Amino acid sequence: MTTELIVYVGPTSHGIDLRDTFGEDVRLYPPVRRGDIQELIRSHGPGRVAIVDGTFHSYPSVGHAELRAALEAGWQVWGLCSMGAIRAAEMRHLGMHGYGAVYEQYIANEDFDDDEVTLMHGVDAPFVPLSEPMIHIRTFIADLVARGQLASETGRQITANLKQRWYAERTLYSLKRALVASLELAPHQVDSEMAEFDHFRLKTLDLLGFAAEKPWLTVEKLSTAAR
């Protein structure tokens, strides 16, 4: 098996230098679409592939059948952060590997909606995010409540209000307006808290952790040792 890692990634990597993060032994592709994995296993021998981002609206999403075909053909298949985390949770019993906090959310709660990781973004690279995934907003608000900066009921109401909106309307601007309107934090406190929002971008943190830990190499060593 080649040592190269093939990664399908889009808006989750916004602001990250992927070449610097993963190193040279990686090949990058845009968000995965239906048929991409089928074409990959047709044109390449077994290798290692990681799905981070994927289409679901503009193009059909990556299919379970093609992922299963990759696994059966001997590919090491990883899923994390977004579409990859959803597929990894769904197909973990077939041998697909999952990584990170977002993946763990889907494992822990089978009712966790797919739209929790969804966002609006630019069509082409660098896939600039135009809205914020609900899972990030939810985690940010939970932290405010845990630290006593926001009443639990207020946090629940703001979360519920943003959750019921179309994913493209879940923006940092709409979050800021809701926090200011709650009158529980002064505007300057809202600005101060939201300046730390990057700490709650679980998808990005998972991608950085995956690249740093390189779990695909560990799985390969364990597999070799077990033979």
PDB file of C-alpha atoms in Angstrom:
ATOM      1  CA  MET A   1       0.000   0.000   0.000  1.00  0.00           C
ATOM      2  CA  THR A   2       1.282   3.453  -0.888  1.00  0.00           C
ATOM      3  CA  THR A   3       2.228   5.716   2.024  1.00  0.00           C
ATOM      4  CA  GLU A   4       0.306   8.594   0.480  1.00  0.00           C
ATOM      5  CA  LEU A   5      -2.881   9.884   2.120  1.00  0.00           C
ATOM      6  CA  ILE A   6      -5.654  11.153  -0.145  1.00  0.00           C
ATOM      7  CA  VAL A   7      -7.839  13.808   1.521  1.00  0.00           C
ATOM      8  CA  TYR A   8     -11.154  15.258   0.328  1.00  0.00           C
ATOM      9  CA  VAL A   9     -11.449  18.605   2.087  1.00  0.00           C
ATOM     10  CA  GLY A  10     -13.101  21.983   1.582  1.00  0.00           C
ATOM     11  CA  PRO A  11     -14.392  24.691   3.932  1.00  0.00           C
ATOM     12  CA  THR A  12     -13.217  22.914   7.087  1.00  0.00           C
ATOM     13  CA  SER A  13      -9.659  23.766   6.074  1.00  0.00           C
ATOM     14  CA  HIS A  14     -10.333  27.466   5.538  1.00  0.00           C
ATOM     15  CA  GLY A  15      -7.433  29.439   7.009  1.00  0.00           C
ATOM     16  CA  ILE A  16      -5.206  26.349   7.312  1.00  0.00           C
ATOM     17  CA  ASP A  17      -2.106  25.670   5.229  1.00  0.00           C
ATOM     18  CA  LEU A  18      -2.825  22.012   4.495  1.00  0.00           C
ATOM     19  CA  ARG A  19       0.581  21.339   2.958  1.00  0.00           C
ATOM     20  CA  ASP A  20       2.225  22.639   6.097  1.00  0.00           C
ATOM     21  CA  THR A  21      -0.266  20.786   8.332  1.00  0.00           C
ATOM     22  CA  PHE A  22      -0.137  17.344   6.703  1.00  0.00           C
ATOM     23  CA  GLY A  23       3.311  17.382   5.149  1.00  0.00           C
ATOM     24  CA  GLU A  24       4.228  16.420   1.634  1.00  0.00           C
ATOM     25  CA  ASP A  25       2.897  12.860   1.530  1.00  0.00           C
ATOM     26  CA  VAL A  26      -0.706  13.903   0.988  1.00  0.00           C
ATOM     27  CA  ARG A  27      -2.843  14.484  -2.087  1.00  0.00           C
ATOM     28  CA  LEU A  28      -5.689  16.975  -1.720  1.00  0.00           C
ATOM     29  CA  TYR A  29      -9.049  16.945  -3.493  1.00  0.00           C
ATOM     30  CA  PRO A  30     -12.119  19.191  -3.144  1.00  0.00           C
ATOM     31  CA  PRO A  31     -15.190  18.050  -1.148  1.00  0.00           C
ATOM     32  CA  VAL A  32     -16.111  14.507  -2.150  1.00  0.00           C
ATOM     33  CA  ARG A  33     -19.092  13.908  -4.459  1.00  0.00           C
ATOM     34  CA  ARG A  34     -21.053  10.810  -5.371  1.00  0.00           C
ATOM     35  CA  GLY A  35     -18.851   8.723  -7.655  1.00  0.00           C
ATOM     36  CA  ASP A  36     -15.484  10.165  -6.585  1.00  0.00           C
ATOM     37  CA  ILE A  37     -14.566   7.152  -4.425  1.00  0.00           C
ATOM     38  CA  GLN A  38     -15.777   4.756  -7.104  1.00  0.00           C
ATOM     39  CA  GLU A  39     -13.459   6.478  -9.585  1.00  0.00           C
ATOM     40  CA  LEU A  40     -10.615   6.479  -7.059  1.00  0.00           C
ATOM     41  CA  ILE A  41     -10.675   2.731  -6.506  1.00  0.00           C
ATOM     42  CA  ARG A  42     -11.032   2.161 -10.267  1.00  0.00           C
ATOM     43  CA  SER A  43      -7.933   4.203 -11.068  1.00  0.00           C
ATOM     44  CA  HIS A  44      -5.686   3.448  -8.065  1.00  0.00           C
ATOM     45  CA  GLY A  45      -4.556   0.445  -6.107  1.00  0.00           C
ATOM     46  CA  PRO A  46      -5.516   0.147  -2.428  1.00  0.00           C
ATOM     47  CA  GLY A  47      -4.340   3.087  -0.356  1.00  0.00           C
ATOM     48  CA  ARG A  48      -5.462   5.421   2.382  1.00  0.00           C
ATOM     49  CA  VAL A  49      -8.195   7.992   1.982  1.00  0.00           C
ATOM     50  CA  ALA A  50      -9.719  10.502   4.414  1.00  0.00           C
ATOM     51  CA  ILE A  51     -13.058  12.210   3.841  1.00  0.00           C
ATOM     52  CA  VAL A  52     -13.447  15.549   5.595  1.00  0.00           C
ATOM     53  CA  ASP A  53     -15.944  17.571   3.557  1.00  0.00           C
ATOM     54  CA  GLY A  54     -18.505  16.434   1.017  1.00  0.00           C
ATOM     55  CA  THR A  55     -21.266  17.817  -1.149  1.00  0.00           C
ATOM     56  CA  PHE A  56     -24.907  17.072  -0.414  1.00  0.00           C
ATOM     57  CA  HIS A  57     -26.946  19.856  -1.984  1.00  0.00           C
ATOM     58  CA  SER A  58     -25.277  20.993  -5.182  1.00  0.00           C
ATOM     59  CA  TYR A  59     -24.240  17.410  -6.024  1.00  0.00           C
ATOM     60  CA  PRO A  60     -25.297  14.023  -4.610  1.00  0.00           C
ATOM     61  CA  SER A  61     -23.372  13.022  -1.487  1.00  0.00           C
ATOM     62  CA  VAL A  62     -20.756  10.268  -1.435  1.00  0.00           C
ATOM     63  CA  GLY A  63     -22.496   6.899  -1.484  1.00  0.00           C
ATOM     64  CA  HIS A  64     -22.343   4.124   1.087  1.00  0.00           C
ATOM     65  CA  ALA A  65     -21.927   1.559  -1.686  1.00  0.00           C
ATOM     66  CA  GLU A  66     -18.766   3.128  -3.094  1.00  0.00           C
ATOM     67  CA  LEU A  67     -17.265   3.463   0.397  1.00  0.00           C
ATOM     68  CA  ARG A  68     -18.064  -0.162   1.094  1.00  0.00           C
ATOM     69  CA  ALA A  69     -16.457  -1.110  -2.207  1.00  0.00           C
ATOM     70  CA  ALA A  70     -13.313   0.776  -1.177  1.00  0.00           C
ATOM     71  CA  LEU A  71     -13.174  -1.076   2.142  1.00  0.00           C
ATOM     72  CA  GLU A  72     -13.668  -4.422   0.432  1.00  0.00           C
ATOM     73  CA  ALA A  73     -10.913  -3.546  -2.054  1.00  0.00           C
ATOM     74  CA  GLY A  74      -8.472  -3.080   0.828  1.00  0.00           C
ATOM     75  CA  TRP A  75      -8.519   0.692   1.227  1.00  0.00           C
ATOM     76  CA  GLN A  76      -8.033   2.246   4.663  1.00  0.00           C
ATOM     77  CA  VAL A  77     -10.937   4.717   4.815  1.00  0.00           C
ATOM     78  CA  TRP A  78     -11.205   7.551   7.364  1.00  0.00           C
ATOM     79  CA  GLY A  79     -13.999  10.002   8.097  1.00  0.00           C
ATOM     80  CA  LEU A  80     -13.925  13.118  10.262  1.00  0.00           C
ATOM     81  CA  CYS A  81     -15.146  16.678  10.821  1.00  0.00           C
ATOM     82  CA  SER A  82     -18.208  16.889   8.571  1.00  0.00           C
ATOM     83  CA  MET A  83     -19.585  14.557   5.891  1.00  0.00           C
ATOM     84  CA  GLY A  84     -16.701  12.252   6.727  1.00  0.00           C
ATOM     85  CA  ALA A  85     -17.721  12.027  10.400  1.00  0.00           C
ATOM     86  CA  ILE A  86     -21.310  11.190   9.437  1.00  0.00           C
ATOM     87  CA  ARG A  87     -20.290   8.413   7.037  1.00  0.00           C
ATOM     88  CA  ALA A  88     -17.705   7.027   9.493  1.00  0.00           C
ATOM     89  CA  ALA A  89     -20.326   6.774  12.243  1.00  0.00           C
ATOM     90  CA  GLU A  90     -22.744   5.061   9.865  1.00  0.00           C
ATOM     91  CA  MET A  91     -20.167   2.621   8.503  1.00  0.00           C
ATOM     92  CA  ARG A  92     -17.861   2.004  11.476  1.00  0.00           C
ATOM     93  CA  HIS A  93     -19.110  -1.574  11.783  1.00  0.00           C
ATOM     94  CA  LEU A  94     -17.942  -2.225   8.224  1.00  0.00           C
ATOM     95  CA  GLY A  95     -14.412  -1.090   8.967  1.00  0.00           C
ATOM     96  CA  MET A  96     -14.470   2.641   8.231  1.00  0.00           C
ATOM     97  CA  HIS A  97     -12.400   4.598  10.751  1.00  0.00           C
ATOM     98  CA  GLY A  98     -13.646   7.729  12.501  1.00  0.00           C
ATOM     99  CA  TYR A  99     -11.705  10.459  14.234  1.00  0.00           C
ATOM    100  CA  GLY A 100     -12.416  13.423  16.500  1.00  0.00           C
ATOM    101  CA  ALA A 101     -15.040  15.175  18.597  1.00  0.00           C
ATOM    102  CA  VAL A 102     -17.570  15.556  15.776  1.00  0.00           C
ATOM    103  CA  TYR A 103     -17.390  11.845  14.972  1.00  0.00           C
ATOM    104  CA  GLU A 104     -17.829  11.050  18.679  1.00  0.00           C
ATOM    105  CA  GLN A 105     -20.974  13.198  18.753  1.00  0.00           C
ATOM    106  CA  TYR A 106     -22.523  11.072  16.010  1.00  0.00           C
ATOM    107  CA  ILE A 107     -21.521   7.895  17.837  1.00  0.00           C
ATOM    108  CA  ALA A 108     -22.938   9.087  21.163  1.00  0.00           C
ATOM    109  CA  ASN A 109     -26.224  10.371  19.749  1.00  0.00           C
ATOM    110  CA  GLU A 110     -27.818   8.570  16.814  1.00  0.00           C
ATOM    111  CA  ASP A 111     -30.368  11.401  16.530  1.00  0.00           C
ATOM    112  CA  PHE A 112     -27.684  14.058  16.063  1.00  0.00           C
ATOM    113  CA  ASP A 113     -28.775  15.791  12.840  1.00  0.00           C
ATOM    114  CA  ASP A 114     -26.673  15.857   9.704  1.00  0.00           C
ATOM    115  CA  ASP A 115     -27.289  19.595   9.466  1.00  0.00           C
ATOM    116  CA  GLU A 116     -25.283  20.198  12.658  1.00  0.00           C
ATOM    117  CA  VAL A 117     -22.112  20.211  10.526  1.00  0.00           C
ATOM    118  CA  THR A 118     -23.624  21.924   7.497  1.00  0.00           C
ATOM    119  CA  LEU A 119     -22.715  25.421   6.367  1.00  0.00           C
ATOM    120  CA  MET A 120     -22.956  27.678   3.346  1.00  0.00           C
ATOM    121  CA  HIS A 121     -19.624  28.272   1.619  1.00  0.00           C
ATOM    122  CA  GLY A 122     -18.066  29.459  -1.606  1.00  0.00           C
ATOM    123  CA  VAL A 123     -18.441  27.124  -4.586  1.00  0.00           C
ATOM    124  CA  ASP A 124     -14.751  26.936  -5.472  1.00  0.00           C
ATOM    125  CA  ALA A 125     -11.478  26.868  -3.546  1.00  0.00           C
ATOM    126  CA  PRO A 126     -10.760  28.224  -0.983  1.00  0.00           C
ATOM    127  CA  PHE A 127     -14.424  27.411  -0.137  1.00  0.00           C
ATOM    128  CA  VAL A 128     -14.821  30.489   2.082  1.00  0.00           C
ATOM    129  CA  PRO A 129     -17.392  29.790   4.858  1.00  0.00           C
ATOM    130  CA  LEU A 130     -20.443  32.049   4.653  1.00  0.00           C
ATOM    131  CA  SER A 131     -22.263  30.656   7.699  1.00  0.00           C
ATOM    132  CA  GLU A 132     -21.363  28.749  10.847  1.00  0.00           C
ATOM    133  CA  PRO A 133     -22.059  25.035  11.567  1.00  0.00           C
ATOM    134  CA  MET A 134     -24.653  24.550  14.304  1.00  0.00           C
ATOM    135  CA  ILE A 135     -22.305  22.251  16.238  1.00  0.00           C
ATOM    136  CA  HIS A 136     -19.885  25.174  16.686  1.00  0.00           C
ATOM    137  CA  ILE A 137     -22.618  27.548  17.849  1.00  0.00           C
ATOM    138  CA  ARG A 138     -24.039  24.911  20.189  1.00  0.00           C
ATOM    139  CA  THR A 139     -20.639  24.273  21.777  1.00  0.00           C
ATOM    140  CA  PHE A 140     -19.930  28.004  22.161  1.00  0.00           C
ATOM    141  CA  ILE A 141     -23.251  28.654  23.915  1.00  0.00           C
ATOM    142  CA  ALA A 142     -22.825  25.608  26.173  1.00  0.00           C
ATOM    143  CA  ASP A 143     -19.499  27.039  27.317  1.00  0.00           C
ATOM    144  CA  LEU A 144     -21.085  30.428  28.126  1.00  0.00           C
ATOM    145  CA  VAL A 145     -23.728  28.646  30.212  1.00  0.00           C
ATOM    146  CA  ALA A 146     -21.159  26.428  31.950  1.00  0.00           C
ATOM    147  CA  ARG A 147     -19.125  29.506  32.953  1.00  0.00           C
ATOM    148  CA  GLY A 148     -22.185  31.337  34.237  1.00  0.00           C
ATOM    149  CA  GLN A 149     -22.036  34.030  31.537  1.00  0.00           C
ATOM    150  CA  LEU A 150     -25.469  33.096  30.217  1.00  0.00           C
ATOM    151  CA  ALA A 151     -28.536  31.655  31.952  1.00  0.00           C
ATOM    152  CA  SER A 152     -29.291  28.067  31.011  1.00  0.00           C
ATOM    153  CA  GLU A 153     -32.786  28.919  29.736  1.00  0.00           C
ATOM    154  CA  THR A 154     -31.463  31.808  27.638  1.00  0.00           C
ATOM    155  CA  GLY A 155     -28.836  29.531  26.141  1.00  0.00           C
ATOM    156  CA  ARG A 156     -31.486  26.950  25.334  1.00  0.00           C
ATOM    157  CA  GLN A 157     -33.690  29.558  23.629  1.00  0.00           C
ATOM    158  CA  ILE A 158     -30.875  31.014  21.512  1.00  0.00           C
ATOM    159  CA  THR A 159     -29.746  27.529  20.495  1.00  0.00           C
ATOM    160  CA  ALA A 160     -33.297  26.482  19.605  1.00  0.00           C
ATOM    161  CA  ASN A 161     -33.896  29.664  17.591  1.00  0.00           C
ATOM    162  CA  LEU A 162     -30.752  29.209  15.491  1.00  0.00           C
ATOM    163  CA  LYS A 163     -31.358  25.489  15.109  1.00  0.00           C
ATOM    164  CA  GLN A 164     -34.747  26.047  13.478  1.00  0.00           C
ATOM    165  CA  ARG A 165     -33.280  28.400  10.875  1.00  0.00           C
ATOM    166  CA  TRP A 166     -31.942  27.406   7.477  1.00  0.00           C
ATOM    167  CA  TYR A 167     -28.265  26.546   7.870  1.00  0.00           C
ATOM    168  CA  ALA A 168     -27.201  29.490   5.685  1.00  0.00           C
ATOM    169  CA  GLU A 169     -28.779  31.873   8.224  1.00  0.00           C
ATOM    170  CA  ARG A 170     -26.711  30.519  11.115  1.00  0.00           C
ATOM    171  CA  THR A 171     -24.036  33.205  11.097  1.00  0.00           C
ATOM    172  CA  LEU A 172     -21.831  34.795  13.722  1.00  0.00           C
ATOM    173  CA  TYR A 173     -23.759  38.001  13.075  1.00  0.00           C
ATOM    174  CA  SER A 174     -27.080  36.341  13.953  1.00  0.00           C
ATOM    175  CA  LEU A 175     -25.486  34.761  17.032  1.00  0.00           C
ATOM    176  CA  LYS A 176     -24.113  38.120  18.170  1.00  0.00           C
ATOM    177  CA  ARG A 177     -27.496  39.791  17.718  1.00  0.00           C
ATOM    178  CA  ALA A 178     -29.180  37.099  19.807  1.00  0.00           C
ATOM    179  CA  LEU A 179     -26.631  37.423  22.616  1.00  0.00           C
ATOM    180  CA  VAL A 180     -26.901  41.222  22.713  1.00  0.00           C
ATOM    181  CA  ALA A 181     -30.713  41.016  22.633  1.00  0.00           C
ATOM    182  CA  SER A 182     -30.675  38.693  25.641  1.00  0.00           C
ATOM    183  CA  LEU A 183     -29.360  41.654  27.743  1.00  0.00           C
ATOM    184  CA  GLU A 184     -27.363  39.168  29.839  1.00  0.00           C
ATOM    185  CA  LEU A 185     -24.050  40.326  28.396  1.00  0.00           C
ATOM    186  CA  ALA A 186     -23.020  43.871  27.555  1.00  0.00           C
ATOM    187  CA  PRO A 187     -22.109  44.437  23.887  1.00  0.00           C
ATOM    188  CA  HIS A 188     -18.411  44.674  24.735  1.00  0.00           C
ATOM    189  CA  GLN A 189     -18.670  41.347  26.626  1.00  0.00           C
ATOM    190  CA  VAL A 190     -20.296  39.720  23.604  1.00  0.00           C
ATOM    191  CA  ASP A 191     -17.472  41.002  21.399  1.00  0.00           C
ATOM    192  CA  SER A 192     -14.895  39.700  23.879  1.00  0.00           C
ATOM    193  CA  GLU A 193     -16.484  36.242  24.065  1.00  0.00           C
ATOM    194  CA  MET A 194     -16.925  35.946  20.310  1.00  0.00           C
ATOM    195  CA  ALA A 195     -13.296  36.894  19.730  1.00  0.00           C
ATOM    196  CA  GLU A 196     -12.541  33.430  21.143  1.00  0.00           C
ATOM    197  CA  PHE A 197     -14.947  31.601  18.817  1.00  0.00           C
ATOM    198  CA  ASP A 198     -12.138  29.721  17.049  1.00  0.00           C
ATOM    199  CA  HIS A 199     -11.756  27.601  20.199  1.00  0.00           C
ATOM    200  CA  PHE A 200     -15.210  26.126  19.517  1.00  0.00           C
ATOM    201  CA  ARG A 201     -14.738  25.284  15.836  1.00  0.00           C
ATOM    202  CA  LEU A 202     -14.665  21.542  16.470  1.00  0.00           C
ATOM    203  CA  LYS A 203     -14.437  20.650  12.789  1.00  0.00           C
ATOM    204  CA  THR A 204     -11.250  22.651  12.309  1.00  0.00           C
ATOM    205  CA  LEU A 205      -9.787  21.386  15.587  1.00  0.00           C
ATOM    206  CA  ASP A 206     -10.495  17.793  14.530  1.00  0.00           C
ATOM    207  CA  LEU A 207      -8.751  18.340  11.197  1.00  0.00           C
ATOM    208  CA  LEU A 208      -5.683  19.797  12.891  1.00  0.00           C
ATOM    209  CA  GLY A 209      -5.635  16.950  15.427  1.00  0.00           C
ATOM    210  CA  PHE A 210      -5.933  14.335  12.693  1.00  0.00           C
ATOM    211  CA  ALA A 211      -3.038  15.815  10.745  1.00  0.00           C
ATOM    212  CA  ALA A 212      -0.884  16.071  13.872  1.00  0.00           C
ATOM    213  CA  GLU A 213      -1.603  12.583  15.264  1.00  0.00           C
ATOM    214  CA  LYS A 214      -1.572  10.764  11.899  1.00  0.00           C
ATOM    215  CA  PRO A 215      -3.754   7.880  13.171  1.00  0.00           C
ATOM    216  CA  TRP A 216      -3.728   6.225   9.746  1.00  0.00           C
ATOM    217  CA  LEU A 217      -0.086   5.279  10.381  1.00  0.00           C
ATOM    218  CA  THR A 218      -0.919   3.774  13.785  1.00  0.00           C
ATOM    219  CA  VAL A 219      -3.699   1.624  12.342  1.00  0.00           C
ATOM    220  CA  GLU A 220      -1.312   0.366   9.679  1.00  0.00           C
ATOM    221  CA  LYS A 221       1.323  -0.580  12.285  1.00  0.00           C
ATOM    222  CA  LEU A 222      -1.239  -2.364  14.471  1.00  0.00           C
ATOM    223  CA  SER A 223      -2.548  -4.217  11.446  1.00  0.00           C
ATOM    224  CA  THR A 224       0.963  -5.281  10.475  1.00  0.00           C
ATOM    225  CA  ALA A 225       1.803  -6.367  14.052  1.00  0.00           C
ATOM    226  CA  ALA A 226      -1.342  -8.505  14.229  1.00  0.00           C
ATOM    227  CA  ARG A 227      -0.399 -10.567  11.180  1.00  0.00           C
TER     228      ARG A 227
END
